Amino acid sequence: MAKTFAFVFPGQGSQSVGMLDGWGDHPEVQQTLREASDALGEDVGALIHDGPKEALALTTNTQPVMLVAGVAAWRVWRSEGGALPAAVAGHSLGEYSALVAAGVLTLAQAAPLVRLRAAAMQEAVPVGTGAMAAILGLDAAQVIAGCAQAQGSFGAGSPEVVEAVNFNDPAQTVIAGTKAGVDKACELLKAAGAKRALPLPVSAPFHSSLMKPAAEKLKAALAGLELAAPQIPVLNNVDVAVQQQPDAIRDALYRQAFGPVRWVECVQALKARGVTHIVECGPGKVLAGLTRRIDPELVGASIYDPATLAETRELLA
């Protein structure tokens, strides 16, 4: 009996130099790289293959290359007879790959859109003034309380901000905000029993309220794009909901830029839809690992080269 499965797409942090090399010269991957290169006016394949790592880590490059890597793996799966999933979702930026997979956006629309999103996020907060950190070993409610306490310690009217922005698994929540706000929250959360408070090597406080100016630019760009109705249900991050109407999808993408990524709830919602297997489509195994920690009953798998594609096909047969 065929399994009920969902595809999920990773976001920033899973990129690596040469991450598409495992596919060799697979025609679907080459076609995806050509489309993205045409849309962005640069050689995306060379950037992914050659790097350097520092270039891939720039947000304005990371967002388009992760989009491309996810879409490439998806297209290989489909071209080789892989069945359609019951639903798709993506972590943060990965939601754009999910929307391309579901036919809402074309890759030619999505590549410039995520580059604009990245540039707007970078411009919203000067480098060095924002920060993010992963809090390990506390539940989400404790992290939210710690952020509120940290922000309150600066007094009313202070420009310092710190918020819980990525609910990744039951014991891992990412916080973001101003550098002073994040530092203070890390100090308080460690005192409250967090195992670790790890500063993340990112250039902007993604998904925090500080991203509101970036979201406004994204909203303007989305307004000018023709969106199609999804051919597969897309579960979004910001509401943990499936939207059918293009305007509702636009609005969710706008709010996602400055709203938290509710990944734990997304995975639980996929399970509630009858999904038993969650397949990470794109480089790395971050989401497959989170799946197991969110719900050990769910089976996590990954597709990032021909071998993992074959394994996943066998698993879902």
Short mmCIF file of C-alpha atoms in Angstrom, two decimals:
data_model
loop_
_atom_site.label_atom_id
_atom_site.label_comp_id
_atom_site.label_asym_id
_atom_site.label_seq_id
_atom_site.Cartn_x
_atom_site.Cartn_y
_atom_site.Cartn_z
CA MET A 1 0.00 0.00 0.00
CA ALA A 2 1.39 3.43 -0.99
CA LYS A 3 2.25 5.65 1.95
CA THR A 4 0.69 9.08 2.54
CA PHE A 5 3.56 11.54 2.33
CA ALA A 6 4.30 15.26 2.28
CA PHE A 7 7.26 17.10 0.76
CA VAL A 8 8.96 19.85 2.77
CA PHE A 9 11.61 22.29 1.56
CA PRO A 10 14.53 23.59 3.64
CA GLY A 11 15.47 27.25 4.08
CA GLN A 12 18.62 29.20 4.86
CA GLY A 13 21.39 27.32 6.63
CA SER A 14 21.26 24.15 4.51
CA GLN A 15 23.30 25.60 1.64
CA SER A 16 26.76 24.28 0.81
CA VAL A 17 29.21 24.70 -2.07
CA GLY A 18 28.61 21.96 -4.65
CA MET A 19 25.23 20.99 -3.17
CA LEU A 20 23.86 20.03 -6.62
CA ASP A 21 26.97 18.10 -7.76
CA GLY A 22 25.45 14.78 -6.67
CA TRP A 23 22.87 15.08 -9.48
CA GLY A 24 25.64 15.15 -12.12
CA ASP A 25 24.31 16.63 -15.36
CA HIS A 26 20.72 15.52 -14.80
CA PRO A 27 18.63 17.35 -17.43
CA GLU A 28 16.00 18.57 -14.94
CA VAL A 29 18.69 20.09 -12.71
CA GLN A 30 20.42 21.75 -15.67
CA GLN A 31 17.10 23.14 -16.91
CA THR A 32 16.31 24.52 -13.43
CA LEU A 33 19.71 26.23 -13.27
CA ARG A 34 19.20 27.74 -16.73
CA GLU A 35 15.77 29.12 -15.80
CA ALA A 36 17.07 30.65 -12.56
CA SER A 37 20.16 32.07 -14.28
CA ASP A 38 18.00 33.70 -16.96
CA ALA A 39 15.64 35.14 -14.33
CA LEU A 40 18.48 36.56 -12.22
CA GLY A 41 20.88 37.54 -15.02
CA GLU A 42 23.80 35.57 -13.59
CA ASP A 43 25.22 32.04 -13.64
CA VAL A 44 23.53 30.41 -10.64
CA GLY A 45 25.08 27.02 -11.44
CA ALA A 46 28.61 28.44 -11.17
CA LEU A 47 27.76 30.15 -7.88
CA ILE A 48 26.49 26.86 -6.39
CA HIS A 49 29.29 24.72 -7.84
CA ASP A 50 32.24 27.05 -7.15
CA GLY A 51 31.07 29.14 -4.19
CA PRO A 52 33.02 30.35 -2.36
CA LYS A 53 31.23 29.50 0.88
CA GLU A 54 31.22 33.19 1.88
CA ALA A 55 29.37 34.10 -1.34
CA LEU A 56 26.73 31.42 -0.74
CA ALA A 57 26.30 32.66 2.84
CA LEU A 58 25.28 36.16 1.68
CA THR A 59 21.52 36.31 2.19
CA THR A 60 20.96 37.74 -1.30
CA ASN A 61 22.61 34.60 -2.71
CA THR A 62 21.46 32.05 -0.11
CA GLN A 63 17.77 32.63 -0.72
CA PRO A 64 17.86 32.13 -4.53
CA VAL A 65 20.26 29.15 -4.42
CA MET A 66 18.19 27.33 -1.79
CA LEU A 67 15.06 27.96 -3.87
CA VAL A 68 16.79 26.50 -6.92
CA ALA A 69 18.16 23.46 -5.06
CA GLY A 70 14.72 22.57 -3.69
CA VAL A 71 12.95 23.03 -7.02
CA ALA A 72 15.64 20.99 -8.83
CA ALA A 73 15.20 18.00 -6.50
CA TRP A 74 11.41 18.28 -6.83
CA ARG A 75 11.58 18.29 -10.63
CA VAL A 76 13.89 15.26 -10.69
CA TRP A 77 11.44 13.38 -8.44
CA ARG A 78 8.50 14.17 -10.69
CA SER A 79 10.39 13.54 -13.96
CA GLU A 80 11.37 10.07 -12.74
CA GLY A 81 7.79 9.08 -12.01
CA GLY A 82 7.60 10.15 -8.36
CA ALA A 83 4.01 10.53 -7.16
CA LEU A 84 2.48 13.82 -6.06
CA PRO A 85 2.58 14.35 -2.28
CA ALA A 86 -0.58 14.86 -0.23
CA ALA A 87 0.71 18.32 0.74
CA VAL A 88 3.83 20.50 0.63
CA ALA A 89 5.35 23.00 3.06
CA GLY A 90 8.63 24.84 3.45
CA HIS A 91 10.64 26.16 6.38
CA SER A 92 10.78 29.96 6.09
CA LEU A 93 12.30 30.61 2.65
CA GLY A 94 11.47 26.98 1.75
CA GLU A 95 7.83 28.01 1.47
CA TYR A 96 8.71 29.66 -1.86
CA SER A 97 10.07 26.33 -3.18
CA ALA A 98 6.83 24.68 -2.00
CA LEU A 99 4.79 27.28 -3.90
CA VAL A 100 6.79 26.61 -7.09
CA ALA A 101 6.26 22.84 -6.61
CA ALA A 102 2.52 23.45 -6.22
CA GLY A 103 2.38 25.57 -9.39
CA VAL A 104 1.46 28.83 -7.60
CA LEU A 105 4.64 30.61 -8.73
CA THR A 106 6.93 29.83 -11.65
CA LEU A 107 10.65 29.58 -10.93
CA ALA A 108 11.14 32.63 -13.18
CA GLN A 109 8.82 34.59 -10.84
CA ALA A 110 10.15 33.15 -7.59
CA ALA A 111 13.91 33.61 -8.14
CA PRO A 112 13.83 37.44 -8.46
CA LEU A 113 11.18 37.59 -5.72
CA VAL A 114 13.34 35.78 -3.14
CA ARG A 115 16.36 37.87 -4.13
CA LEU A 116 14.30 41.02 -3.53
CA ARG A 117 13.09 39.54 -0.21
CA ALA A 118 16.69 38.86 0.82
CA ALA A 119 17.93 42.32 -0.16
CA ALA A 120 15.01 43.99 1.62
CA MET A 121 15.68 41.95 4.78
CA GLN A 122 19.34 42.89 4.70
CA GLU A 123 18.53 46.58 4.22
CA ALA A 124 15.88 46.62 6.97
CA VAL A 125 18.45 46.23 9.76
CA PRO A 126 22.09 47.40 9.40
CA VAL A 127 24.62 44.54 9.61
CA GLY A 128 25.79 44.06 13.19
CA THR A 129 22.75 45.62 14.87
CA GLY A 130 20.48 42.56 14.66
CA ALA A 131 21.07 39.01 15.90
CA MET A 132 19.54 35.56 16.18
CA ALA A 133 20.21 32.70 18.60
CA ALA A 134 19.00 29.12 18.98
CA ILE A 135 17.77 28.25 22.47
CA LEU A 136 18.12 24.54 23.23
CA GLY A 137 16.55 22.59 26.06
CA LEU A 138 13.62 24.81 27.01
CA ASP A 139 10.03 24.58 25.83
CA ALA A 140 8.58 27.33 23.64
CA ALA A 141 6.48 28.89 26.40
CA GLN A 142 9.59 29.41 28.57
CA VAL A 143 11.43 30.99 25.66
CA ILE A 144 8.54 33.37 24.91
CA ALA A 145 8.42 34.35 28.59
CA GLY A 146 12.19 34.88 28.69
CA CYS A 147 12.06 37.15 25.63
CA ALA A 148 9.29 39.22 27.21
CA GLN A 149 11.33 39.52 30.42
CA ALA A 150 14.45 40.54 28.46
CA GLN A 151 12.59 43.16 26.45
CA GLY A 152 10.90 44.49 29.58
CA SER A 153 14.28 44.92 31.30
CA PHE A 154 15.17 47.72 28.88
CA GLY A 155 12.20 49.82 30.01
CA ALA A 156 9.21 51.25 28.15
CA GLY A 157 9.96 52.95 24.85
CA SER A 158 13.33 51.23 24.42
CA PRO A 159 14.33 50.39 20.80
CA GLU A 160 15.63 46.98 21.94
CA VAL A 161 13.61 44.03 20.62
CA VAL A 162 13.75 40.27 21.14
CA GLU A 163 11.14 37.73 20.03
CA ALA A 164 10.74 33.97 19.54
CA VAL A 165 10.72 33.55 15.76
CA ASN A 166 11.31 29.90 14.77
CA PHE A 167 9.58 27.07 16.63
CA ASN A 168 11.75 24.30 15.18
CA ASP A 169 11.18 21.38 17.54
CA PRO A 170 9.79 20.98 21.07
CA ALA A 171 13.16 21.84 22.67
CA GLN A 172 14.62 24.20 20.04
CA THR A 173 13.33 27.73 19.55
CA VAL A 174 15.17 30.47 17.69
CA ILE A 175 15.00 34.05 18.94
CA ALA A 176 15.74 37.25 17.00
CA GLY A 177 15.91 40.98 17.49
CA THR A 178 18.44 43.69 18.25
CA LYS A 179 21.86 42.46 19.35
CA ALA A 180 21.43 43.81 22.90
CA GLY A 181 17.95 42.30 23.14
CA VAL A 182 19.11 38.85 22.00
CA ASP A 183 22.17 38.94 24.29
CA LYS A 184 19.99 39.81 27.30
CA ALA A 185 17.45 37.07 26.47
CA CYS A 186 20.26 34.49 26.07
CA GLU A 187 21.58 35.43 29.52
CA LEU A 188 18.11 35.13 31.13
CA LEU A 189 17.23 31.90 29.30
CA LYS A 190 20.48 30.23 30.31
CA ALA A 191 19.73 31.22 33.90
CA ALA A 192 16.25 29.69 33.44
CA GLY A 193 17.76 26.33 32.49
CA ALA A 194 18.45 26.43 28.72
CA LYS A 195 21.11 23.86 27.84
CA ARG A 196 22.59 26.20 25.27
CA ALA A 197 22.00 29.60 23.72
CA LEU A 198 23.84 29.52 20.40
CA PRO A 199 24.32 32.75 18.42
CA LEU A 200 23.52 32.04 14.74
CA PRO A 201 25.78 33.22 11.90
CA VAL A 202 23.12 35.27 10.14
CA SER A 203 23.18 38.79 8.79
CA ALA A 204 19.69 39.93 9.86
CA PRO A 205 17.06 39.14 12.55
CA PHE A 206 14.74 37.15 10.27
CA HIS A 207 11.04 36.74 11.11
CA SER A 208 11.16 39.40 13.84
CA SER A 209 9.08 42.59 13.88
CA LEU A 210 12.26 44.41 12.74
CA MET A 211 11.60 42.87 9.29
CA LYS A 212 8.38 44.89 8.80
CA PRO A 213 10.05 47.37 6.36
CA ALA A 214 11.29 44.41 4.28
CA ALA A 215 7.81 42.90 4.29
CA GLU A 216 6.35 46.10 2.86
CA LYS A 217 8.74 45.90 -0.13
CA LEU A 218 7.87 42.23 -0.56
CA LYS A 219 4.15 43.08 -0.46
CA ALA A 220 4.59 45.59 -3.30
CA ALA A 221 6.47 43.01 -5.41
CA LEU A 222 3.87 40.30 -4.72
CA ALA A 223 1.06 42.64 -5.76
CA GLY A 224 2.54 42.78 -9.27
CA LEU A 225 2.78 39.00 -9.71
CA GLU A 226 0.18 36.70 -11.21
CA LEU A 227 -0.29 33.76 -8.85
CA ALA A 228 -1.99 30.54 -9.90
CA ALA A 229 -4.21 28.38 -7.69
CA PRO A 230 -2.18 25.63 -5.98
CA GLN A 231 -2.31 22.17 -7.58
CA ILE A 232 -1.21 20.60 -4.27
CA PRO A 233 -2.21 21.88 -0.80
CA VAL A 234 0.52 24.23 0.54
CA LEU A 235 0.62 24.51 4.32
CA ASN A 236 1.97 27.94 5.24
CA ASN A 237 4.27 28.87 8.15
CA VAL A 238 2.54 31.92 9.51
CA ASP A 239 -1.00 30.56 10.02
CA VAL A 240 -0.33 26.80 9.71
CA ALA A 241 -3.12 26.90 7.14
CA VAL A 242 -3.77 25.88 3.53
CA GLN A 243 -4.86 28.81 1.37
CA GLN A 244 -6.38 28.50 -2.12
CA GLN A 245 -6.89 32.13 -3.09
CA PRO A 246 -3.93 34.05 -4.57
CA ASP A 247 -4.62 37.12 -2.39
CA ALA A 248 -4.58 35.01 0.78
CA ILE A 249 -1.30 33.39 -0.33
CA ARG A 250 0.22 36.84 -0.99
CA ASP A 251 -0.88 38.05 2.43
CA ALA A 252 0.59 34.99 4.18
CA LEU A 253 3.95 35.51 2.43
CA TYR A 254 3.92 39.18 3.45
CA ARG A 255 3.24 38.35 7.11
CA GLN A 256 5.70 35.43 7.08
CA ALA A 257 8.58 37.89 6.59
CA PHE A 258 8.03 39.40 10.06
CA GLY A 259 6.08 36.55 11.72
CA PRO A 260 7.33 33.38 13.39
CA VAL A 261 7.94 30.09 11.58
CA ARG A 262 5.58 27.69 13.37
CA TRP A 263 7.36 24.55 12.19
CA VAL A 264 6.35 22.26 15.07
CA GLU A 265 2.69 23.02 14.34
CA CYS A 266 3.23 22.60 10.58
CA VAL A 267 4.57 19.08 11.05
CA GLN A 268 1.73 18.25 13.47
CA ALA A 269 -0.80 19.62 10.95
CA LEU A 270 0.66 17.43 8.19
CA LYS A 271 0.24 14.41 10.46
CA ALA A 272 -3.36 15.47 11.17
CA ARG A 273 -3.94 15.35 7.39
CA GLY A 274 -3.00 11.65 7.46
CA VAL A 275 0.65 12.06 6.44
CA THR A 276 2.96 9.30 7.76
CA HIS A 277 6.17 10.19 5.85
CA ILE A 278 7.74 13.63 5.49
CA VAL A 279 10.30 13.97 2.70
CA GLU A 280 12.80 16.83 2.77
CA CYS A 281 13.33 17.97 -0.80
CA GLY A 282 16.65 19.77 -1.22
CA PRO A 283 20.12 19.78 0.33
CA GLY A 284 20.78 18.56 3.86
CA LYS A 285 18.79 16.64 6.45
CA VAL A 286 17.82 19.42 8.87
CA LEU A 287 14.05 19.06 8.44
CA ALA A 288 14.20 15.25 8.46
CA GLY A 289 15.91 15.47 11.86
CA LEU A 290 13.34 17.97 13.17
CA THR A 291 10.51 15.68 11.99
CA ARG A 292 11.74 12.85 14.22
CA ARG A 293 12.09 15.16 17.21
CA ILE A 294 8.64 16.69 16.72
CA ASP A 295 6.88 13.34 16.37
CA PRO A 296 8.79 10.03 16.54
CA GLU A 297 5.84 8.28 14.84
CA LEU A 298 6.53 10.18 11.62
CA VAL A 299 9.14 8.89 9.18
CA GLY A 300 11.56 11.53 7.84
CA ALA A 301 13.47 11.12 4.58
CA SER A 302 15.58 13.35 2.30
CA ILE A 303 16.11 13.74 -1.45
CA TYR A 304 19.30 15.50 -2.53
CA ASP A 305 20.99 13.11 -4.99
CA PRO A 306 20.15 9.97 -7.04
CA ALA A 307 20.91 7.59 -4.13
CA THR A 308 18.57 9.35 -1.68
CA LEU A 309 15.93 9.60 -4.38
CA ALA A 310 16.09 5.82 -4.88
CA GLU A 311 15.93 5.23 -1.11
CA THR A 312 12.90 7.51 -0.79
CA ARG A 313 11.11 5.85 -3.69
CA GLU A 314 11.63 2.46 -2.02
CA LEU A 315 10.49 3.82 1.36
CA LEU A 316 7.25 5.19 -0.13
CA ALA A 317 6.46 2.19 -2.32
#
